Amino acid sequence: MREKSRGSLSRCPSRQQVPSVLGRSSMALQGVRVLEFAGLAPGPLCGMILADFGAQVMRVDRLGPATPTWMARGKRSLALDLKRPEGAAVIRRISRQMDVLAEPFRSGVMEKFGLGPEILRKDNPRLIYARLSGFGQTGRLSKVAGHDINFLALSGVLSKLGRSSETPYAPLNLLADFGGGSLTCALGIVLALYERTQSGKGQVIDANMVEGAAYLSSFLWQSQNAGLWSQPRGKNMLDSGAPFYETYRTSDGKFMAVGAIEPQFYALLINGLGLNCDELPDQLSISDWEEMKKKFAEKFAKKTQAEWCKIFDGTDACVTPVVNLEEAALNEHNQERGSFITDEDHNVSPRPAPLLSRTPAVPSTKRNPLKGEHTEEILQEFGFSKEEINQLYLDKIIEPSKLKANL
Ligand SMILES: C[C@H](CCC[C@H](C)C(=O)SCCNC(=O)CCNC(=O)[C@H](O)C(C)(C)COP(=O)(O)OP(=O)(O)OC[C@H]1O[C@@H](n2cnc3c(N)ncnc32)[C@H](O)[C@@H]1OP(=O)(O)O)[C@H]1CC[C@H]2[C@@H]3[C@H](O)C[C@@H]4C[C@H](O)CC[C@]4(C)[C@H]3C[C@H](O)[C@]12C
């Protein structure tokens, strides 16, 4: 998303500024070397998280025409043909000096290249070999293709999502791809890095989106007997059944989000709506929720979003405006915190989270790497001679960087 002229977003200190801004501190993952194999979405976010917190992430791209990539800030790109033994041999040699390898393929693909964990971890016992898949490295589905919605479906979580009048609804590709996939894989890598400081050994991480999404939803599983989910989907308190945990349209076609769960906050909501608790059914009277929703909807439809904000802002009524991405970046609270940053192309994106007090992430503000932009640089860094690199060109294992081609 590009920065609008209105409001000034905080500029994230660039890496060059870090010493002056943060004194002598370095980022938490400074010096960790990661080889990320290019994937669709879960792998790239996992790699971006590591890069944001200081890791040196090198992405292994396929040869051929560039395809759109996202979440590549702070990474470098090495493009080579893994299907050729000479290409796989390059990766095997580089992996000897790697801390982490992260691959986003179906189970068995890396083994086809002769780059499975048994081989690479024998070469480099300190290597942390992270495998981010959909269904995991074993099991009847381990070699089956799939996307977020499939993994969310098989985790059981999708069956609980969506309004009662509709089919189950996957919230974009956030829960399985990114929450259950990228984040749990990044957590696994950090856990393995920490453990390696004690044992001196790496290990294999089987991160997968079915189990990651299920794990993320542990509350759902562990609260089944708490009466929170006794109604059909879309009729419970937190799944759009309750009037006090819902979104409502305002007179100007925007929306307000209401999350007034506790009685003391619910009382403030009722007051802000100009209603009287004494004239209403009990807050937790499920049979009255449908009617209450209609009453709340009528009320919210009478004022604009800005007018409701004047009534509820700063109160404990748990009522907030539903803002779009641009508004979120310009929101005063978010601006006070510097929650969103802009890169040198004026693209706006969320600041890395969480915020570490002494060694915060300092994401790169530079553009994403072009496919193969750093192939030669990386090969030289890992000891390949000019002659070896030239031979790789001749054998079409690597190809000239698009940047050079554009010059
Ligand atoms: C990015 C947008 C959002 C996508 C999110 C989506 C909702 C997801 O859920 S992503 C999660 C996908 N699943 C997993 O990651 C689980 C594990 N992985 C897999 O299951 C599989 O990898 C797979 C199903 C994702 C893909 O299967 P595939 O058979 O292709 O690959 P694998 O079996 O894993 O084997 C890898 C093969 O690749 C070869 N390889 C790898 N590296 C190299 C190399 N360096 N050299 C040579 N070969 C290499 C390897 O050999 C294997 O080959 P073989 O199989 O032959 O052995 C996207 C949402 C919409 C997209 C856009 C849209 O589709 C339109 C355009 C389409 C165009 O084609 C591209 C641009 C688009 C704009 C496109 C862009 C984005 O993708 C989207 C925006």
PDB file of N, CA, C and O and ligand atoms in Angstrom, residues 37-44 60-63 66-71 78-84 103-107 109-110 112-113 132-135 142-151 172-173 176-178 209, ligand 1:
ATOM      1  N   PHE A  37      14.046 -21.384   0.542  1.00  0.00           N
ATOM      2  CA  PHE A  37      13.643 -21.775  -0.807  1.00  0.00           C
ATOM      3  C   PHE A  37      12.343 -21.065  -1.128  1.00  0.00           C
ATOM      4  O   PHE A  37      11.401 -21.095  -0.324  1.00  0.00           O
ATOM      5  N   ALA A  38      12.311 -20.401  -2.280  1.00  0.00           N
ATOM      6  CA  ALA A  38      11.157 -19.552  -2.622  1.00  0.00           C
ATOM      7  C   ALA A  38       9.863 -20.363  -2.597  1.00  0.00           C
ATOM      8  O   ALA A  38       9.780 -21.451  -3.165  1.00  0.00           O
ATOM      9  N   GLY A  39       8.873 -19.798  -1.916  1.00  0.00           N
ATOM     10  CA  GLY A  39       7.554 -20.453  -1.855  1.00  0.00           C
ATOM     11  C   GLY A  39       6.468 -19.430  -2.115  1.00  0.00           C
ATOM     12  O   GLY A  39       6.753 -18.292  -2.499  1.00  0.00           O
ATOM     13  N   LEU A  40       5.210 -19.816  -1.882  1.00  0.00           N
ATOM     14  CA  LEU A  40       4.093 -18.947  -2.248  1.00  0.00           C
ATOM     15  C   LEU A  40       3.834 -17.844  -1.231  1.00  0.00           C
ATOM     16  O   LEU A  40       3.811 -16.675  -1.553  1.00  0.00           O
ATOM     17  N   ALA A  41       3.580 -18.206   0.025  1.00  0.00           N
ATOM     18  CA  ALA A  41       3.219 -17.187   1.018  1.00  0.00           C
ATOM     19  C   ALA A  41       3.716 -17.547   2.428  1.00  0.00           C
ATOM     20  O   ALA A  41       4.388 -16.736   3.056  1.00  0.00           O
ATOM     21  N   PRO A  42       3.420 -18.745   2.934  1.00  0.00           N
ATOM     22  CA  PRO A  42       3.862 -19.062   4.306  1.00  0.00           C
ATOM     23  C   PRO A  42       5.381 -18.975   4.468  1.00  0.00           C
ATOM     24  O   PRO A  42       5.879 -18.325   5.388  1.00  0.00           O
ATOM     25  N   GLY A  43       6.119 -19.579   3.537  1.00  0.00           N
ATOM     26  CA  GLY A  43       7.579 -19.538   3.629  1.00  0.00           C
ATOM     27  C   GLY A  43       8.121 -18.130   3.572  1.00  0.00           C
ATOM     28  O   GLY A  43       8.932 -17.743   4.412  1.00  0.00           O
ATOM     29  N   PRO A  44       7.663 -17.323   2.597  1.00  0.00           N
ATOM     30  CA  PRO A  44       8.158 -15.945   2.523  1.00  0.00           C
ATOM     31  C   PRO A  44       7.932 -15.131   3.787  1.00  0.00           C
ATOM     32  O   PRO A  44       8.804 -14.378   4.216  1.00  0.00           O
ATOM     33  N   VAL A  60      16.376 -18.885  -2.413  1.00  0.00           N
ATOM     34  CA  VAL A  60      16.745 -19.671  -3.599  1.00  0.00           C
ATOM     35  C   VAL A  60      15.567 -19.654  -4.564  1.00  0.00           C
ATOM     36  O   VAL A  60      14.510 -20.227  -4.280  1.00  0.00           O
ATOM     37  N   ASP A  61      15.758 -18.935  -5.686  1.00  0.00           N
ATOM     38  CA  ASP A  61      14.690 -18.798  -6.681  1.00  0.00           C
ATOM     39  C   ASP A  61      14.915 -19.741  -7.857  1.00  0.00           C
ATOM     40  O   ASP A  61      16.048 -20.147  -8.136  1.00  0.00           O
ATOM     41  N   ARG A  62      13.817 -20.038  -8.555  1.00  0.00           N
ATOM     42  CA  ARG A  62      13.918 -20.774  -9.808  1.00  0.00           C
ATOM     43  C   ARG A  62      14.491 -19.843 -10.884  1.00  0.00           C
ATOM     44  O   ARG A  62      14.376 -18.627 -10.759  1.00  0.00           O
ATOM     45  N   LEU A  63      15.034 -20.426 -11.937  1.00  0.00           N
ATOM     46  CA  LEU A  63      15.433 -19.613 -13.097  1.00  0.00           C
ATOM     47  C   LEU A  63      14.163 -19.220 -13.848  1.00  0.00           C
ATOM     48  O   LEU A  63      13.079 -19.695 -13.543  1.00  0.00           O
ATOM     49  N   ALA A  66      10.573 -13.439 -14.060  1.00  0.00           N
ATOM     50  CA  ALA A  66      10.241 -13.028 -12.691  1.00  0.00           C
ATOM     51  C   ALA A  66       8.733 -13.181 -12.476  1.00  0.00           C
ATOM     52  O   ALA A  66       7.938 -12.953 -13.379  1.00  0.00           O
ATOM     53  N   THR A  67       8.344 -13.630 -11.302  1.00  0.00           N
ATOM     54  CA  THR A  67       6.922 -13.642 -10.913  1.00  0.00           C
ATOM     55  C   THR A  67       6.793 -12.721  -9.704  1.00  0.00           C
ATOM     56  O   THR A  67       7.768 -12.505  -8.997  1.00  0.00           O
ATOM     57  N   PRO A  68       5.584 -12.201  -9.469  1.00  0.00           N
ATOM     58  CA  PRO A  68       5.445 -11.257  -8.351  1.00  0.00           C
ATOM     59  C   PRO A  68       5.864 -11.923  -7.041  1.00  0.00           C
ATOM     60  O   PRO A  68       5.607 -13.106  -6.836  1.00  0.00           O
ATOM     61  N   THR A  69       6.597 -11.196  -6.211  1.00  0.00           N
ATOM     62  CA  THR A  69       6.940 -11.747  -4.892  1.00  0.00           C
ATOM     63  C   THR A  69       6.596 -10.710  -3.833  1.00  0.00           C
ATOM     64  O   THR A  69       6.589  -9.507  -4.107  1.00  0.00           O
ATOM     65  N   TRP A  70       6.290 -11.206  -2.642  1.00  0.00           N
ATOM     66  CA  TRP A  70       5.968 -10.333  -1.517  1.00  0.00           C
ATOM     67  C   TRP A  70       6.783 -10.783  -0.320  1.00  0.00           C
ATOM     68  O   TRP A  70       7.430 -11.843  -0.362  1.00  0.00           O
ATOM     69  N   MET A  71       6.786  -9.984   0.706  1.00  0.00           N
ATOM     70  CA  MET A  71       7.446 -10.330   1.980  1.00  0.00           C
ATOM     71  C   MET A  71       8.898 -10.739   1.759  1.00  0.00           C
ATOM     72  O   MET A  71       9.381 -11.711   2.313  1.00  0.00           O
ATOM     73  N   LEU A  78      19.220 -15.715  -4.792  1.00  0.00           N
ATOM     74  CA  LEU A  78      20.138 -16.578  -5.543  1.00  0.00           C
ATOM     75  C   LEU A  78      19.256 -17.450  -6.436  1.00  0.00           C
ATOM     76  O   LEU A  78      18.386 -18.151  -5.922  1.00  0.00           O
ATOM     77  N   ALA A  79      19.411 -17.317  -7.740  1.00  0.00           N
ATOM     78  CA  ALA A  79      18.568 -18.112  -8.634  1.00  0.00           C
ATOM     79  C   ALA A  79      19.401 -19.198  -9.285  1.00  0.00           C
ATOM     80  O   ALA A  79      20.463 -18.922  -9.856  1.00  0.00           O
ATOM     81  N   LEU A  80      18.949 -20.449  -9.154  1.00  0.00           N
ATOM     82  CA  LEU A  80      19.645 -21.548  -9.829  1.00  0.00           C
ATOM     83  C   LEU A  80      18.682 -22.703 -10.063  1.00  0.00           C
ATOM     84  O   LEU A  80      17.620 -22.772  -9.475  1.00  0.00           O
ATOM     85  N   ASP A  81      19.110 -23.601 -10.972  1.00  0.00           N
ATOM     86  CA  ASP A  81      18.250 -24.718 -11.345  1.00  0.00           C
ATOM     87  C   ASP A  81      18.543 -25.919 -10.442  1.00  0.00           C
ATOM     88  O   ASP A  81      19.546 -26.607 -10.600  1.00  0.00           O
ATOM     89  N   LEU A  82      17.655 -26.149  -9.505  1.00  0.00           N
ATOM     90  CA  LEU A  82      17.849 -27.236  -8.534  1.00  0.00           C
ATOM     91  C   LEU A  82      17.699 -28.598  -9.189  1.00  0.00           C
ATOM     92  O   LEU A  82      18.156 -29.606  -8.663  1.00  0.00           O
ATOM     93  N   LYS A  83      17.027 -28.631 -10.337  1.00  0.00           N
ATOM     94  CA  LYS A  83      16.765 -29.929 -10.966  1.00  0.00           C
ATOM     95  C   LYS A  83      18.017 -30.505 -11.624  1.00  0.00           C
ATOM     96  O   LYS A  83      18.094 -31.669 -11.950  1.00  0.00           O
ATOM     97  N   ARG A  84      19.021 -29.618 -11.803  1.00  0.00           N
ATOM     98  CA  ARG A  84      20.282 -30.110 -12.362  1.00  0.00           C
ATOM     99  C   ARG A  84      21.199 -30.496 -11.194  1.00  0.00           C
ATOM    100  O   ARG A  84      21.263 -29.774 -10.203  1.00  0.00           O
ATOM    101  N   GLU A 103      12.380 -24.786   3.781  1.00  0.00           N
ATOM    102  CA  GLU A 103      11.830 -25.167   2.485  1.00  0.00           C
ATOM    103  C   GLU A 103      10.321 -25.307   2.570  1.00  0.00           C
ATOM    104  O   GLU A 103       9.790 -25.820   3.560  1.00  0.00           O
ATOM    105  N   PRO A 104       9.592 -24.854   1.493  1.00  0.00           N
ATOM    106  CA  PRO A 104       8.134 -24.751   1.523  1.00  0.00           C
ATOM    107  C   PRO A 104       7.442 -25.808   0.668  1.00  0.00           C
ATOM    108  O   PRO A 104       6.267 -25.634   0.325  1.00  0.00           O
ATOM    109  N   PHE A 105       8.171 -26.867   0.312  1.00  0.00           N
ATOM    110  CA  PHE A 105       7.626 -27.798  -0.675  1.00  0.00           C
ATOM    111  C   PHE A 105       6.834 -28.938  -0.042  1.00  0.00           C
ATOM    112  O   PHE A 105       6.811 -29.094   1.174  1.00  0.00           O
ATOM    113  N   ARG A 106       6.253 -29.721  -0.921  1.00  0.00           N
ATOM    114  CA  ARG A 106       5.622 -30.944  -0.423  1.00  0.00           C
ATOM    115  C   ARG A 106       6.693 -31.874   0.122  1.00  0.00           C
ATOM    116  O   ARG A 106       7.855 -31.820  -0.299  1.00  0.00           O
ATOM    117  N   SER A 107       6.286 -32.772   0.978  1.00  0.00           N
ATOM    118  CA  SER A 107       7.216 -33.748   1.538  1.00  0.00           C
ATOM    119  C   SER A 107       7.878 -34.540   0.410  1.00  0.00           C
ATOM    120  O   SER A 107       7.213 -34.954  -0.545  1.00  0.00           O
ATOM    121  N   VAL A 109      10.178 -33.524  -1.836  1.00  0.00           N
ATOM    122  CA  VAL A 109      10.748 -32.777  -2.961  1.00  0.00           C
ATOM    123  C   VAL A 109      12.237 -32.542  -2.758  1.00  0.00           C
ATOM    124  O   VAL A 109      13.053 -32.790  -3.656  1.00  0.00           O
ATOM    125  N   MET A 110      12.630 -32.115  -1.590  1.00  0.00           N
ATOM    126  CA  MET A 110      14.057 -31.846  -1.335  1.00  0.00           C
ATOM    127  C   MET A 110      14.868 -33.139  -1.459  1.00  0.00           C
ATOM    128  O   MET A 110      15.992 -33.135  -1.971  1.00  0.00           O
ATOM    129  N   LYS A 112      14.263 -35.447  -3.509  1.00  0.00           N
ATOM    130  CA  LYS A 112      14.430 -35.676  -4.960  1.00  0.00           C
ATOM    131  C   LYS A 112      15.666 -34.951  -5.490  1.00  0.00           C
ATOM    132  O   LYS A 112      16.323 -35.403  -6.413  1.00  0.00           O
ATOM    133  N   PHE A 113      15.982 -33.800  -4.869  1.00  0.00           N
ATOM    134  CA  PHE A 113      17.165 -33.043  -5.288  1.00  0.00           C
ATOM    135  C   PHE A 113      18.437 -33.609  -4.640  1.00  0.00           C
ATOM    136  O   PHE A 113      19.533 -33.125  -4.883  1.00  0.00           O
ATOM    137  N   LEU A 132       8.340 -26.374   6.026  1.00  0.00           N
ATOM    138  CA  LEU A 132       7.020 -25.757   6.221  1.00  0.00           C
ATOM    139  C   LEU A 132       6.075 -26.287   5.145  1.00  0.00           C
ATOM    140  O   LEU A 132       6.137 -25.879   3.989  1.00  0.00           O
ATOM    141  N   SER A 133       5.219 -27.236   5.569  1.00  0.00           N
ATOM    142  CA  SER A 133       4.330 -27.871   4.579  1.00  0.00           C
ATOM    143  C   SER A 133       2.871 -27.689   4.997  1.00  0.00           C
ATOM    144  O   SER A 133       2.594 -27.037   6.008  1.00  0.00           O
ATOM    145  N   GLY A 134       2.003 -28.265   4.205  1.00  0.00           N
ATOM    146  CA  GLY A 134       0.589 -28.123   4.525  1.00  0.00           C
ATOM    147  C   GLY A 134       0.125 -29.208   5.471  1.00  0.00           C
ATOM    148  O   GLY A 134      -0.473 -28.948   6.499  1.00  0.00           O
ATOM    149  N   PHE A 135       0.454 -30.481   5.088  1.00  0.00           N
ATOM    150  CA  PHE A 135      -0.059 -31.610   5.863  1.00  0.00           C
ATOM    151  C   PHE A 135       1.015 -32.292   6.699  1.00  0.00           C
ATOM    152  O   PHE A 135       0.733 -33.307   7.339  1.00  0.00           O
ATOM    153  N   SER A 142       0.641 -36.294   3.070  1.00  0.00           N
ATOM    154  CA  SER A 142       1.884 -35.487   3.088  1.00  0.00           C
ATOM    155  C   SER A 142       2.345 -35.086   1.694  1.00  0.00           C
ATOM    156  O   SER A 142       3.041 -34.095   1.533  1.00  0.00           O
ATOM    157  N   LYS A 143       1.928 -35.834   0.664  1.00  0.00           N
ATOM    158  CA  LYS A 143       2.399 -35.469  -0.681  1.00  0.00           C
ATOM    159  C   LYS A 143       1.282 -34.856  -1.530  1.00  0.00           C
ATOM    160  O   LYS A 143       1.383 -34.747  -2.747  1.00  0.00           O
ATOM    161  N   VAL A 144       0.199 -34.444  -0.872  1.00  0.00           N
ATOM    162  CA  VAL A 144      -0.951 -33.895  -1.597  1.00  0.00           C
ATOM    163  C   VAL A 144      -0.880 -32.367  -1.590  1.00  0.00           C
ATOM    164  O   VAL A 144      -0.504 -31.766  -0.573  1.00  0.00           O
ATOM    165  N   ALA A 145      -1.232 -31.750  -2.727  1.00  0.00           N
ATOM    166  CA  ALA A 145      -1.223 -30.279  -2.798  1.00  0.00           C
ATOM    167  C   ALA A 145      -2.354 -29.724  -1.939  1.00  0.00           C
ATOM    168  O   ALA A 145      -3.359 -30.396  -1.698  1.00  0.00           O
ATOM    169  N   GLY A 146      -2.162 -28.473  -1.513  1.00  0.00           N
ATOM    170  CA  GLY A 146      -3.223 -27.836  -0.734  1.00  0.00           C
ATOM    171  C   GLY A 146      -2.921 -26.382  -0.475  1.00  0.00           C
ATOM    172  O   GLY A 146      -1.777 -25.941  -0.630  1.00  0.00           O
ATOM    173  N   HIS A 147      -3.962 -25.638  -0.098  1.00  0.00           N
ATOM    174  CA  HIS A 147      -3.804 -24.237   0.267  1.00  0.00           C
ATOM    175  C   HIS A 147      -4.438 -23.983   1.615  1.00  0.00           C
ATOM    176  O   HIS A 147      -5.068 -24.871   2.196  1.00  0.00           O
ATOM    177  N   ASP A 148      -4.295 -22.762   2.074  1.00  0.00           N
ATOM    178  CA  ASP A 148      -4.746 -22.379   3.418  1.00  0.00           C
ATOM    179  C   ASP A 148      -6.097 -23.001   3.771  1.00  0.00           C
ATOM    180  O   ASP A 148      -6.247 -23.649   4.806  1.00  0.00           O
ATOM    181  N   ILE A 149      -7.087 -22.812   2.908  1.00  0.00           N
ATOM    182  CA  ILE A 149      -8.459 -23.228   3.240  1.00  0.00           C
ATOM    183  C   ILE A 149      -8.542 -24.730   3.467  1.00  0.00           C
ATOM    184  O   ILE A 149      -9.310 -25.207   4.318  1.00  0.00           O
ATOM    185  N   ASN A 150      -7.705 -25.486   2.727  1.00  0.00           N
ATOM    186  CA  ASN A 150      -7.700 -26.951   2.887  1.00  0.00           C
ATOM    187  C   ASN A 150      -7.134 -27.340   4.259  1.00  0.00           C
ATOM    188  O   ASN A 150      -7.637 -28.229   4.923  1.00  0.00           O
ATOM    189  N   PHE A 151      -6.065 -26.652   4.645  1.00  0.00           N
ATOM    190  CA  PHE A 151      -5.409 -26.987   5.917  1.00  0.00           C
ATOM    191  C   PHE A 151      -6.296 -26.560   7.083  1.00  0.00           C
ATOM    192  O   PHE A 151      -6.440 -27.259   8.072  1.00  0.00           O
ATOM    193  N   LEU A 172      -9.533 -14.874   4.886  1.00  0.00           N
ATOM    194  CA  LEU A 172      -8.410 -14.743   3.950  1.00  0.00           C
ATOM    195  C   LEU A 172      -7.539 -16.001   4.081  1.00  0.00           C
ATOM    196  O   LEU A 172      -8.051 -17.074   4.359  1.00  0.00           O
ATOM    197  N   ASN A 173      -6.222 -15.866   3.926  1.00  0.00           N
ATOM    198  CA  ASN A 173      -5.328 -17.021   4.147  1.00  0.00           C
ATOM    199  C   ASN A 173      -4.462 -16.722   5.368  1.00  0.00           C
ATOM    200  O   ASN A 173      -3.261 -16.993   5.381  1.00  0.00           O
ATOM    201  N   ALA A 176      -4.172 -20.394   8.562  1.00  0.00           N
ATOM    202  CA  ALA A 176      -3.318 -21.577   8.333  1.00  0.00           C
ATOM    203  C   ALA A 176      -1.985 -21.152   7.728  1.00  0.00           C
ATOM    204  O   ALA A 176      -0.912 -21.442   8.272  1.00  0.00           O
ATOM    205  N   ASP A 177      -2.030 -20.399   6.626  1.00  0.00           N
ATOM    206  CA  ASP A 177      -0.778 -19.966   5.973  1.00  0.00           C
ATOM    207  C   ASP A 177       0.130 -19.240   6.947  1.00  0.00           C
ATOM    208  O   ASP A 177       1.292 -19.598   7.149  1.00  0.00           O
ATOM    209  N   PHE A 178      -0.397 -18.171   7.531  1.00  0.00           N
ATOM    210  CA  PHE A 178       0.480 -17.246   8.266  1.00  0.00           C
ATOM    211  C   PHE A 178       0.513 -17.522   9.778  1.00  0.00           C
ATOM    212  O   PHE A 178       1.582 -17.622  10.381  1.00  0.00           O
ATOM    213  N   MET A 209       0.716 -26.630   8.363  1.00  0.00           N
ATOM    214  CA  MET A 209      -0.358 -25.678   8.552  1.00  0.00           C
ATOM    215  C   MET A 209      -1.615 -26.274   9.171  1.00  0.00           C
ATOM    216  O   MET A 209      -2.391 -25.574   9.817  1.00  0.00           O
TER     217      MET A 209
HETATM  218  C1  LIG B   1       0.805 -15.714  -3.152  1.00  0.00           C
HETATM  219  C2  LIG B   1      -0.706 -15.613  -3.291  1.00  0.00           C
HETATM  220  C3  LIG B   1      -1.409 -16.255  -2.088  1.00  0.00           C
HETATM  221  C4  LIG B   1      -1.200 -17.749  -2.030  1.00  0.00           C
HETATM  222  C5  LIG B   1      -1.622 -18.252  -0.716  1.00  0.00           C
HETATM  223  C6  LIG B   1      -2.397 -19.541  -0.834  1.00  0.00           C
HETATM  224  C7  LIG B   1      -3.801 -19.272  -0.409  1.00  0.00           C
HETATM  225  C8  LIG B   1      -1.751 -20.581   0.003  1.00  0.00           C
HETATM  226  O1  LIG B   1      -2.366 -21.254   0.786  1.00  0.00           O
HETATM  227  S1  LIG B   1      -0.032 -20.761  -0.142  1.00  0.00           S
HETATM  228  C9  LIG B   1       0.302 -22.286   0.658  1.00  0.00           C
HETATM  229  C10 LIG B   1       0.478 -23.373  -0.369  1.00  0.00           C
HETATM  230  N1  LIG B   1       0.716 -24.655   0.221  1.00  0.00           N
HETATM  231  C11 LIG B   1       1.887 -24.959   0.833  1.00  0.00           C
HETATM  232  O2  LIG B   1       2.793 -24.161   0.929  1.00  0.00           O
HETATM  233  C12 LIG B   1       1.987 -26.355   1.373  1.00  0.00           C
HETATM  234  C13 LIG B   1       3.292 -27.036   0.931  1.00  0.00           C
HETATM  235  N2  LIG B   1       3.534 -26.881  -0.475  1.00  0.00           N
HETATM  236  C14 LIG B   1       2.774 -27.532  -1.388  1.00  0.00           C
HETATM  237  O3  LIG B   1       1.807 -28.200  -1.133  1.00  0.00           O
HETATM  238  C15 LIG B   1       3.210 -27.308  -2.831  1.00  0.00           C
HETATM  239  O4  LIG B   1       4.450 -26.696  -2.856  1.00  0.00           O
HETATM  240  C16 LIG B   1       2.214 -26.421  -3.616  1.00  0.00           C
HETATM  241  C17 LIG B   1       0.866 -27.086  -3.663  1.00  0.00           C
HETATM  242  C18 LIG B   1       2.113 -25.055  -2.979  1.00  0.00           C
HETATM  243  C19 LIG B   1       2.770 -26.261  -5.014  1.00  0.00           C
HETATM  244  O5  LIG B   1       2.887 -27.560  -5.580  1.00  0.00           O
HETATM  245  P1  LIG B   1       3.921 -27.773  -6.754  1.00  0.00           P
HETATM  246  O6  LIG B   1       3.613 -29.083  -7.362  1.00  0.00           O
HETATM  247  O7  LIG B   1       3.955 -26.562  -7.613  1.00  0.00           O
HETATM  248  O8  LIG B   1       5.331 -27.775  -5.997  1.00  0.00           O
HETATM  249  P2  LIG B   1       5.963 -28.881  -5.048  1.00  0.00           P
HETATM  250  O9  LIG B   1       5.297 -30.186  -5.199  1.00  0.00           O
HETATM  251  O10 LIG B   1       6.095 -28.319  -3.693  1.00  0.00           O
HETATM  252  O11 LIG B   1       7.444 -29.032  -5.685  1.00  0.00           O
HETATM  253  C20 LIG B   1       8.217 -27.889  -5.903  1.00  0.00           C
HETATM  254  C21 LIG B   1       8.470 -27.916  -7.368  1.00  0.00           C
HETATM  255  O12 LIG B   1       9.215 -26.763  -7.654  1.00  0.00           O
HETATM  256  C22 LIG B   1      10.445 -27.159  -8.227  1.00  0.00           C
HETATM  257  N3  LIG B   1      11.444 -26.202  -7.822  1.00  0.00           N
HETATM  258  C23 LIG B   1      11.461 -25.448  -6.689  1.00  0.00           C
HETATM  259  N4  LIG B   1      12.520 -24.655  -6.675  1.00  0.00           N
HETATM  260  C24 LIG B   1      13.205 -24.915  -7.825  1.00  0.00           C
HETATM  261  C25 LIG B   1      14.399 -24.404  -8.406  1.00  0.00           C
HETATM  262  N5  LIG B   1      15.117 -23.432  -7.803  1.00  0.00           N
HETATM  263  N6  LIG B   1      14.801 -24.898  -9.597  1.00  0.00           N
HETATM  264  C26 LIG B   1      14.076 -25.848 -10.228  1.00  0.00           C
HETATM  265  N7  LIG B   1      12.930 -26.369  -9.743  1.00  0.00           N
HETATM  266  C27 LIG B   1      12.509 -25.888  -8.558  1.00  0.00           C
HETATM  267  C28 LIG B   1      10.693 -28.526  -7.689  1.00  0.00           C
HETATM  268  O13 LIG B   1      11.587 -29.222  -8.502  1.00  0.00           O
HETATM  269  C29 LIG B   1       9.316 -29.102  -7.763  1.00  0.00           C
HETATM  270  O14 LIG B   1       9.069 -29.416  -9.102  1.00  0.00           O
HETATM  271  P3  LIG B   1       8.391 -30.780  -9.490  1.00  0.00           P
HETATM  272  O15 LIG B   1       7.009 -30.701  -8.928  1.00  0.00           O
HETATM  273  O16 LIG B   1       8.465 -30.816 -10.976  1.00  0.00           O
HETATM  274  O17 LIG B   1       9.229 -31.832  -8.816  1.00  0.00           O
HETATM  275  C30 LIG B   1      -1.167 -16.195  -4.649  1.00  0.00           C
HETATM  276  C31 LIG B   1      -2.691 -16.238  -4.759  1.00  0.00           C
HETATM  277  C32 LIG B   1      -3.020 -16.030  -6.247  1.00  0.00           C
HETATM  278  C33 LIG B   1      -1.662 -16.073  -6.939  1.00  0.00           C
HETATM  279  C34 LIG B   1      -1.573 -15.379  -8.293  1.00  0.00           C
HETATM  280  C35 LIG B   1      -2.563 -16.018  -9.312  1.00  0.00           C
HETATM  281  O18 LIG B   1      -2.419 -17.451  -9.323  1.00  0.00           O
HETATM  282  C36 LIG B   1      -2.388 -15.432 -10.706  1.00  0.00           C
HETATM  283  C37 LIG B   1      -0.939 -15.401 -11.248  1.00  0.00           C
HETATM  284  C38 LIG B   1      -0.552 -16.823 -11.695  1.00  0.00           C
HETATM  285  C39 LIG B   1       0.913 -16.840 -12.305  1.00  0.00           C
HETATM  286  O19 LIG B   1       1.264 -18.173 -12.672  1.00  0.00           O
HETATM  287  C40 LIG B   1       1.881 -16.347 -11.159  1.00  0.00           C
HETATM  288  C41 LIG B   1       1.494 -14.934 -10.739  1.00  0.00           C
HETATM  289  C42 LIG B   1       0.043 -14.803 -10.203  1.00  0.00           C
HETATM  290  C43 LIG B   1      -0.229 -13.319 -10.104  1.00  0.00           C
HETATM  291  C44 LIG B   1      -0.110 -15.547  -8.832  1.00  0.00           C
HETATM  292  C45 LIG B   1       0.867 -14.979  -7.767  1.00  0.00           C
HETATM  293  C46 LIG B   1       0.672 -15.587  -6.378  1.00  0.00           C
HETATM  294  O20 LIG B   1       1.028 -16.967  -6.427  1.00  0.00           O
HETATM  295  C47 LIG B   1      -0.758 -15.411  -5.901  1.00  0.00           C
HETATM  296  C48 LIG B   1      -1.048 -13.937  -5.698  1.00  0.00           C
END
